Coordinates of C-alpha atoms and ligand atoms in Angstrom, one line a residue:
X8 CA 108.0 62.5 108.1
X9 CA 108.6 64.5 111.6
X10 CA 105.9 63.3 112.9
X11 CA 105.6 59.4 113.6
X12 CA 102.5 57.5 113.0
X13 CA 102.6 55.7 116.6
X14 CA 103.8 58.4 118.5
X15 CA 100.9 60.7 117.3
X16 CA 98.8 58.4 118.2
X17 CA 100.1 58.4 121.9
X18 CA 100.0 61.5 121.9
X19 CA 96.2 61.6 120.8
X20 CA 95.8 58.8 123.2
X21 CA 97.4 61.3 126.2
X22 CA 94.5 63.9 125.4
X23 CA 91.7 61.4 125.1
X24 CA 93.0 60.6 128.9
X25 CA 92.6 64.0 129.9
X26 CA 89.7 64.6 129.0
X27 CA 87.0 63.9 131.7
X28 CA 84.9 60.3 131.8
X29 CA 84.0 58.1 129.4
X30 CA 84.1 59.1 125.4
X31 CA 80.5 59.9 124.1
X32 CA 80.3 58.3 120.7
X33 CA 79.9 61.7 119.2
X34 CA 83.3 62.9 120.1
X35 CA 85.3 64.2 117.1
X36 CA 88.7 65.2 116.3
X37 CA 90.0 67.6 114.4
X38 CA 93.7 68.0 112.7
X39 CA 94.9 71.7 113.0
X40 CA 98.3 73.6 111.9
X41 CA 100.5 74.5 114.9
X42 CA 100.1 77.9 114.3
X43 CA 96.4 78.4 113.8
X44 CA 95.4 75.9 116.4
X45 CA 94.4 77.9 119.0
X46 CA 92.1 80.2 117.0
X47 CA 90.5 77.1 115.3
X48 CA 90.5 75.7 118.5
X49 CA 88.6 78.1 120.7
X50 CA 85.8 78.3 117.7
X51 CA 85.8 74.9 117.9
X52 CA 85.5 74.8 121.7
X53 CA 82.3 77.6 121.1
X54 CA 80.8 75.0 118.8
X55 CA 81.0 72.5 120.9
X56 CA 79.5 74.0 123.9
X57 CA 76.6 74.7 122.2
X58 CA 75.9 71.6 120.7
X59 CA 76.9 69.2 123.2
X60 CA 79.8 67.6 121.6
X61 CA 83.4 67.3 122.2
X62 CA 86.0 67.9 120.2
X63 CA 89.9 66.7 120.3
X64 CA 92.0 68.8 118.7
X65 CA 95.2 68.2 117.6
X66 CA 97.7 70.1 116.2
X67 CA 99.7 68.7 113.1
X68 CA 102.9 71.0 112.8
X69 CA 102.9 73.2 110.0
X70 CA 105.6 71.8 107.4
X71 CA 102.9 70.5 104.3
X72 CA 105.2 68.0 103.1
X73 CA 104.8 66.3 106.7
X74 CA 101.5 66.8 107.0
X75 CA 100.7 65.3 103.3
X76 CA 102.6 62.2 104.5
X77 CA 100.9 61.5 107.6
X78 CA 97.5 62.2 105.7
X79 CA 98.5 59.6 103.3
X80 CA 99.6 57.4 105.8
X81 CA 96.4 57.3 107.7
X82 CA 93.9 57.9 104.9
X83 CA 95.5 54.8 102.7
X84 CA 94.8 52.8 105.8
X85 CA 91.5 53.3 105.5
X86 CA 92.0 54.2 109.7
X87 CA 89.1 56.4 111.3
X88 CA 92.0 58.1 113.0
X89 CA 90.8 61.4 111.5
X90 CA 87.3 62.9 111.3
X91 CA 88.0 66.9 110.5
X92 CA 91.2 67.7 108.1
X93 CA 92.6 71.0 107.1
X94 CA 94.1 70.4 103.6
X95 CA 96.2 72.6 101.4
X96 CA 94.8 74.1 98.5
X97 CA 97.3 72.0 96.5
X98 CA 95.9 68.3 98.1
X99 CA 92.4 67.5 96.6
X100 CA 93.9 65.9 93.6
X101 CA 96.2 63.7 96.0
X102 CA 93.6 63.2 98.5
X103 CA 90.3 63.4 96.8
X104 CA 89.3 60.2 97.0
X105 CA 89.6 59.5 100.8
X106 CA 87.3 62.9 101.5
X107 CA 83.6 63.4 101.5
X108 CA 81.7 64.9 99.3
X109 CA 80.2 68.0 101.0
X110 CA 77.7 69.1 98.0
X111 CA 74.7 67.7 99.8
X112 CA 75.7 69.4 103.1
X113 CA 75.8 72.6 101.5
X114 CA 73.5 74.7 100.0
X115 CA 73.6 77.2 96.6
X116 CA 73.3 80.4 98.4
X117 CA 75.6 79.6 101.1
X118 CA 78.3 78.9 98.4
X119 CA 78.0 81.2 96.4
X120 CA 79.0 83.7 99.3
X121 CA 82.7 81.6 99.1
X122 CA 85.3 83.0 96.1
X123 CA 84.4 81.1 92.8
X124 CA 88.1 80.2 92.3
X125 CA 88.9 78.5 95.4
X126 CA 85.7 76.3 94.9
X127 CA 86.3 75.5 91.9
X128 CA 90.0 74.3 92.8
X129 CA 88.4 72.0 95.9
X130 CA 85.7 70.5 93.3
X131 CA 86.9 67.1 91.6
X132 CA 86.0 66.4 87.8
X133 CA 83.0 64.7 89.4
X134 CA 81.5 67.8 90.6
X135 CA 82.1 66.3 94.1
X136 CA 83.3 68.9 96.7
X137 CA 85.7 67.8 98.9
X138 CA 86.4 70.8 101.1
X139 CA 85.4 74.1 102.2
X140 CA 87.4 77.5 102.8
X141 CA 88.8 78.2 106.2
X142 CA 91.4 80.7 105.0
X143 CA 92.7 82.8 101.6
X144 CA 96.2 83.3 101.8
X145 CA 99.2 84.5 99.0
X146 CA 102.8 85.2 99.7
X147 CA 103.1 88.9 100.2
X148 CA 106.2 91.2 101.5
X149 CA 106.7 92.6 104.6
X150 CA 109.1 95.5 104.9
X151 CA 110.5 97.6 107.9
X152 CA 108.7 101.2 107.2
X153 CA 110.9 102.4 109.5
X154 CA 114.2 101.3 107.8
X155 CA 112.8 102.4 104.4
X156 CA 112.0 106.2 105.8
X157 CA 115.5 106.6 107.9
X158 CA 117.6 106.2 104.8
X159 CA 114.5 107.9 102.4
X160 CA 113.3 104.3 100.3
X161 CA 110.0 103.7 99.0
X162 CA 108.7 100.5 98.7
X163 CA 110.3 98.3 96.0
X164 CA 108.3 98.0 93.1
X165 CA 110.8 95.2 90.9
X166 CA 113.4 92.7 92.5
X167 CA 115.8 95.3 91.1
X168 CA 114.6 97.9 93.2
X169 CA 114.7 95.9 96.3
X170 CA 118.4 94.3 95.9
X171 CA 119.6 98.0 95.6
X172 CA 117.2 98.9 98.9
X173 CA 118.6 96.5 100.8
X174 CA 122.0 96.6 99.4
X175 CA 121.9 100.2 100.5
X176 CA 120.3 99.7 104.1
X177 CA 122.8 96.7 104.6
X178 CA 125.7 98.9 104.1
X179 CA 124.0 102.0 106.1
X180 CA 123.2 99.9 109.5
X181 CA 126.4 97.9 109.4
X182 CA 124.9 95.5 111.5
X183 CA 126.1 91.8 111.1
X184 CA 122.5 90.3 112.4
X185 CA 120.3 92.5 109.8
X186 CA 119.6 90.7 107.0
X187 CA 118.2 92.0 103.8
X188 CA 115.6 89.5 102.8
X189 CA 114.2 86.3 104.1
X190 CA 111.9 84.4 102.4
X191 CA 111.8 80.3 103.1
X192 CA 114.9 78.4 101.2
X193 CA 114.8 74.5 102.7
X194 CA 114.2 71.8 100.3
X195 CA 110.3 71.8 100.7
X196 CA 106.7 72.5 99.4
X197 CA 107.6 76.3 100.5
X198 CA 110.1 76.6 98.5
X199 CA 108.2 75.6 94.9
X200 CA 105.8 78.9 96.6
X201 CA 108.5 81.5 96.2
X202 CA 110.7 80.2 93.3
X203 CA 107.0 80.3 91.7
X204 CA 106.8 83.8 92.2
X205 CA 110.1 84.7 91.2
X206 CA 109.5 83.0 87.6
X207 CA 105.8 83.8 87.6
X208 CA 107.1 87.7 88.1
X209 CA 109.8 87.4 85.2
X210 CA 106.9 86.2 82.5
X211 CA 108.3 82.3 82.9
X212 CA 105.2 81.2 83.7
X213 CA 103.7 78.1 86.5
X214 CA 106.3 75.4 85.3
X215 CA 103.5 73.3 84.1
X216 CA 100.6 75.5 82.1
X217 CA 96.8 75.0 82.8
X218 CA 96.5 72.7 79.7
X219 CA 99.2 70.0 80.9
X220 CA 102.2 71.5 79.2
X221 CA 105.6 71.6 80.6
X222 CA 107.1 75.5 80.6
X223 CA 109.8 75.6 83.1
X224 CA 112.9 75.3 80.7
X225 CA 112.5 79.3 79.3
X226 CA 114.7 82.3 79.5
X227 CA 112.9 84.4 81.9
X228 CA 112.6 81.2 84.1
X229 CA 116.5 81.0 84.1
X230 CA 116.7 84.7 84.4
X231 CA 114.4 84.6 87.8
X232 CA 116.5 81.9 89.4
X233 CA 120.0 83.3 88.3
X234 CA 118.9 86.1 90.4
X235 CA 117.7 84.5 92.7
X236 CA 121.0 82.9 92.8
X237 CA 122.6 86.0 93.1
X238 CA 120.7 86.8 96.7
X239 CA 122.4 84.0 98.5
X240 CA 125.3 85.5 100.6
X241 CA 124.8 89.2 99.6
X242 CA 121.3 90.4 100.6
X243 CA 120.1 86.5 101.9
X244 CA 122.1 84.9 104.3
X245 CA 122.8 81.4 103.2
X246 CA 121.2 80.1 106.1
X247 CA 117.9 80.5 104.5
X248 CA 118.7 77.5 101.8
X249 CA 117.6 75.5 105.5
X250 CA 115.1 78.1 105.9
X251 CA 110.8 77.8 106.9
X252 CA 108.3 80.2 107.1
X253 CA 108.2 79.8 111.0
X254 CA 112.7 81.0 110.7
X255 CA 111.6 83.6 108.3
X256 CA 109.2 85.0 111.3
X257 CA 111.3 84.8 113.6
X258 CA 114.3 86.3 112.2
X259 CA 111.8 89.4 110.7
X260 CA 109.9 89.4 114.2
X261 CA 113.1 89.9 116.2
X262 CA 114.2 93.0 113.8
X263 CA 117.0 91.0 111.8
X264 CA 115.6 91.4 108.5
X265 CA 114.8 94.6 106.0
X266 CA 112.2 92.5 103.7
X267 CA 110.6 89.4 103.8
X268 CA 108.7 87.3 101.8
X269 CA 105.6 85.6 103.9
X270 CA 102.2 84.7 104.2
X271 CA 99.8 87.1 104.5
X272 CA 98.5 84.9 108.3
X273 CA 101.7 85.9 109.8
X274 CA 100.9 89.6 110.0
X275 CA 99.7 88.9 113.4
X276 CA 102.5 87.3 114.7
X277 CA 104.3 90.9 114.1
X278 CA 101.2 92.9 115.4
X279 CA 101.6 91.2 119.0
X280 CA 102.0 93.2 122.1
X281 CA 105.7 91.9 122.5
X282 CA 106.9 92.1 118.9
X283 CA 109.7 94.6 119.0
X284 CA 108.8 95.2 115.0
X285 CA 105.3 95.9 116.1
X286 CA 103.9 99.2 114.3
X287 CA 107.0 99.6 112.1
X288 CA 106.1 96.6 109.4
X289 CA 104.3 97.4 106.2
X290 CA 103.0 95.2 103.5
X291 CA 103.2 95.4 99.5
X292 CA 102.8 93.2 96.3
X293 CA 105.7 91.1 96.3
X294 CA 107.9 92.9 93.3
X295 CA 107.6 92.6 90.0
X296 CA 110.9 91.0 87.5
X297 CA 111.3 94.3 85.8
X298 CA 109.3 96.7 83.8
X299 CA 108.4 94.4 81.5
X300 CA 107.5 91.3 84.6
X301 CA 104.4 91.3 87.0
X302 CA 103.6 91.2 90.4
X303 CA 102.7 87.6 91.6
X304 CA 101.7 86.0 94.6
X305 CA 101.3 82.1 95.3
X306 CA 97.9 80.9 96.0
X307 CA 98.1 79.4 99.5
X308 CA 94.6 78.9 101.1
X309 CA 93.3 76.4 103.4
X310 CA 90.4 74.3 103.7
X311 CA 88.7 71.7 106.2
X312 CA 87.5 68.5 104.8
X313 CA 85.7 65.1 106.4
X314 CA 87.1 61.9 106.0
X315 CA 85.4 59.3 104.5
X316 CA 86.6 57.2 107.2
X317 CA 85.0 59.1 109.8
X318 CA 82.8 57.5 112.4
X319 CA 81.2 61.0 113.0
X320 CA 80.6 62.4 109.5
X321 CA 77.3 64.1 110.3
X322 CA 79.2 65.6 113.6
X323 CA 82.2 66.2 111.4
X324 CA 80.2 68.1 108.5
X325 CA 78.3 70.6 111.2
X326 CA 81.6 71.4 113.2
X327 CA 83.2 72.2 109.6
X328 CA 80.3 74.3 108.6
X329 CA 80.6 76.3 111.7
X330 CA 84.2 77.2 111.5
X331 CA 84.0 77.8 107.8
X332 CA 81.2 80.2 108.0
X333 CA 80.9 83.9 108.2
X334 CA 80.9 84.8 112.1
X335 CA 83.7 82.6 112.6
X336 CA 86.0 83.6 109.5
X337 CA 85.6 87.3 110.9
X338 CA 86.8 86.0 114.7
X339 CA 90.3 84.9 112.7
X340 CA 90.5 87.5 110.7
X341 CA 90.0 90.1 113.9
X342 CA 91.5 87.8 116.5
X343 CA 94.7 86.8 114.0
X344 CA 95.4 87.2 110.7
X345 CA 93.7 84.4 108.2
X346 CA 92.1 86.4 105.7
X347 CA 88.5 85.3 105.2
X348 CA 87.3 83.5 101.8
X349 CA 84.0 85.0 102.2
X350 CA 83.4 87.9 99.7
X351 CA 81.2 90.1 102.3
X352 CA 84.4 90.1 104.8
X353 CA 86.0 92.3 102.5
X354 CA 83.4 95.4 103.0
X355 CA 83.0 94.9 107.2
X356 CA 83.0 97.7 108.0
X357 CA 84.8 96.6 111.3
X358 CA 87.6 94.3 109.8
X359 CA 88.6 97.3 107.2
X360 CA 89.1 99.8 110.4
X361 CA 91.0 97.2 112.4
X362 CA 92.6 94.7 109.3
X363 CA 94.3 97.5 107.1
X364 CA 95.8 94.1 106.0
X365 CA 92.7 93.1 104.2
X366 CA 92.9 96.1 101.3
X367 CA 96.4 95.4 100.2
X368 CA 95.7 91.4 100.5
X369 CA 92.9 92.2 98.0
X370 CA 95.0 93.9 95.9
X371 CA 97.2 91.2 95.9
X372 CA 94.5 88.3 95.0
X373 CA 94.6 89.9 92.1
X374 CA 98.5 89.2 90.9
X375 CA 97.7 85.6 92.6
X376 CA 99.3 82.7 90.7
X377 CA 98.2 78.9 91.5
X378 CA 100.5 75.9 91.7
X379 CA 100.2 73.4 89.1
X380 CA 97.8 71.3 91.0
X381 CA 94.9 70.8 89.7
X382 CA 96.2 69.9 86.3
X383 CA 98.6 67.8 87.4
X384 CA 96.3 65.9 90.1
X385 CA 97.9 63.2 91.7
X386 CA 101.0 63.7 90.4
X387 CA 101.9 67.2 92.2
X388 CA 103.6 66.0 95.0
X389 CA 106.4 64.3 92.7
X390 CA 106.2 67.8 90.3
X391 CA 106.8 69.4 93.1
X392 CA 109.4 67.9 94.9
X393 CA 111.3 67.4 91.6
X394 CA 111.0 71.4 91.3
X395 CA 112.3 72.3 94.6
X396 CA 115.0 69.7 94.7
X397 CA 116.6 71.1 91.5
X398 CA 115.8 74.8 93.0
X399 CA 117.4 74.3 95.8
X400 CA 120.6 72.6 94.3
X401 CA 120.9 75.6 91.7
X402 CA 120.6 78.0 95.1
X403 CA 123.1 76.1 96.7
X404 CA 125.3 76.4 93.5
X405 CA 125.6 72.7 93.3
X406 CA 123.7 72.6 89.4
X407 CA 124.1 75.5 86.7
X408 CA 121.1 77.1 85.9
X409 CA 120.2 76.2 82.4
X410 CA 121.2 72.6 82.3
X411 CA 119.6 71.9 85.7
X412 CA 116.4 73.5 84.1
X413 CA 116.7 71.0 80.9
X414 CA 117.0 68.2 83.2
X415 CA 113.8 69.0 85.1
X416 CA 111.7 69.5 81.8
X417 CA 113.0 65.9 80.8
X418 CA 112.1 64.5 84.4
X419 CA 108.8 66.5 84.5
X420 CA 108.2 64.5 81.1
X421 CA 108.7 61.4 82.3
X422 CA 106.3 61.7 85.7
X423 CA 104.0 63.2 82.7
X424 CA 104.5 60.3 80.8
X425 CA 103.7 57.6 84.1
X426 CA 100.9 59.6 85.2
X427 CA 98.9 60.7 82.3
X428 CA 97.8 63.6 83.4
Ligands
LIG517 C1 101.4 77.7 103.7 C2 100.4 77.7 102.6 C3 100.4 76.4 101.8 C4 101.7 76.1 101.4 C5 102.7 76.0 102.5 C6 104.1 75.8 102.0 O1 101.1 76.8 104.7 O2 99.1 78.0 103.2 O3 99.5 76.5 100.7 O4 101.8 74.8 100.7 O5 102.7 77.2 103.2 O6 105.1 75.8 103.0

């Protein structure tokens, strides 16, 4: 875990000092990622203005596997440490328990203004709702329109396609810093998100199926990662096996890379007045494995939740209702990038004008593919990590494909076998 339990709390302990005079009881504090803070933070500020309160945000980093641990650390405990979390869409099975449920907060019409899917992925087998939508996101790729129209591309349609694009532009520009695609390669929750959409795009499936059954050992599955394989040192440096979302950014940002794969949130970060890629990046469906494969896109939305620990849950509730709801998911979309999990967002006629993002994100939803969590439950964590970990050894060309695939199925089984699910 990056960040250390004690240290955190110094560092909470620093802003509680800064802020002025004594702590009203009704002070809250809210967990935000690093690189949505400040957007979630100035709504948060508007919030609290006009009801009085004070909020004390701070900002978690933006790896999920560090931010799971230090939710786990806390919430175990029991500790009133936290009163507003953002959670992954892959977390209300491992964290469920420790979050309120928000059903009597919320009522029908109001939800039914959310998209069904993500609802029904942050409702437990209780009915209990544990969390609310703060942003959609999928992975999606980002190309340089302008590299594609020097050398007369189109937009890659299949994996095929974009190898030979980039092969092509590689050899064209002769420049040792371009690279031909990034996408996020370290040993880590981001790395199950695109080796999902490589196999999901071949027909190999979401390496556990919706009713339980472990699918990863299958020929298109093997097919997707041997090309994947293939990437490393030709059109992917090999520095992206140590690779994040944050690298990716910054190596597509600063004009060293033809394609990348990303979240849709990012768009911003290239749309900024000093981006040197600024007005030269397009968007697409990240490709499909071939004529006979499919586009697909990893669900990756986020959501704010109240812990049950919470000395302000009332507090907690009305500050999460107010960031989650329409006027504020519009300020992220128009100030940033987070694309809204309100249906009516879609048809503004002010977003559409100035977020030409939001149509091809919508026709993405549609090729959308969710991780195994919600069947798995409590176990995904361990699926997970047991997926990327093999990944990543097959990228680095320490494991052969096809017995390191007929390993994971029998270790899949077994976490299957502990954990019931
Ligand atoms: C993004 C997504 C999240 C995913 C993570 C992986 O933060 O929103 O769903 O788990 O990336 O790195």
């Amino acid at each position: 875990m990056a960040t250390s339990l004690p240290a955190l709390s110094r560092w909470i302990l620093l802003l509680m000092g800064l802020l002025s005079g004594p702590l009203p009881a009704e002070d809250i504090e809210f967990s935000c990622s690093l690189w949505g803070c400040k957007e979630f933070q100035r709504s948060a500020e508007l919030w609290a203005a006009d009801k009085g309160q004070r909020v004390a945000p701070y900002e978690v980093g933006y790896l999920a596997d560090n931010l799971l641990g230090l939710y786990r650390q806390v919430l175990n405990a029991h500790s009133n440490e936290f009163d507003l979390l953002l959670i992954d869409t892959i977390w209300p099975g491992a964290l469920g328990k420790h979050l309120l449920d928000l059903r009597p907060y919320v009522d029908e019409q109001r939800l039914a203004t959310y998209f069904q899917p993500i609802l029904d992925n942050l409702t437990d087998t209780q009915g209990r709702l544990i969390a609310l939508p703060l942003f959609a996101d999928t992975g999606i790729l980002y190309y340089r329109q302008d590299l594609l129209d020097r050398y007369g591309f189109a937009v890659p349609k299949t994996w095929a396609e974009l190898e030979a694009t980039a092969e092509a532009i590689l050899e064209r520009e002769q420049n040792p810093r371009l690279a031909g695609f990034v996408w996020q390669g370290r040993a880590y929750e981001g790395l199950t998100c695109n080796a999902l959409e490589w196999i999901a795009s071949h027909g190999g499936g979401t390496i556990v199926d919706r009713q339980g059954q472990i699918t990863i050992n299958n020929p298109q599955a093997r097919q997707a990662l041997h090309r994947a394989r293939a990437w490393i040192g030709t059109i992917s440096p090999p520095e992206v096996l140590d690779e994040t979302e944050m690298d990716s950014i910054q190596r597509f940002r600063a004009g060293e890379a033809i394609f990348m794969r990303n979240w849709m949130e990012y768009w911003a970060h290239l749309e900024e007045a000093d981006s040197p890629v600024r007005g030269r990046v397009g968007l697409a469906p990240l490709p499909k494995g071939g004529a006979e494969g499919q586009h697909a896109a990893t669900l990756g939305d986020m959501s704010l939740a109240v812990s049950r620990y919470s000395e302000h849950p009332e507090a907690a509730v009305a500050l999460l209702l107010f960031l989650t709801d329409a006027p504020s998911q519009r300020r992220h979309a128009l100030e940033r990038s987070f694309p809204p999990t309100l249906k009516a967002l879609y048809t503004d006629p002010v977003l559409i004008e100035e977020r030409g993002y939001m149509a091809v994100f919508q026709q993405v939803l549609e090729h959308s593919v969710a991780r195994p969590s919600q069947v798995t439950g409590l176990a995904y964590p361990k699926v997970s990590k047991k997926f990327y970990t093999k990944v990543h050894e097959i990228l680095s060309g320490a494991l052969a494909v096809s017995p390191a695939l007929t390993t994971l199925e029998a270790e899949l089984q077994q976490i299957r076998q502990r954990s019931a699910w």
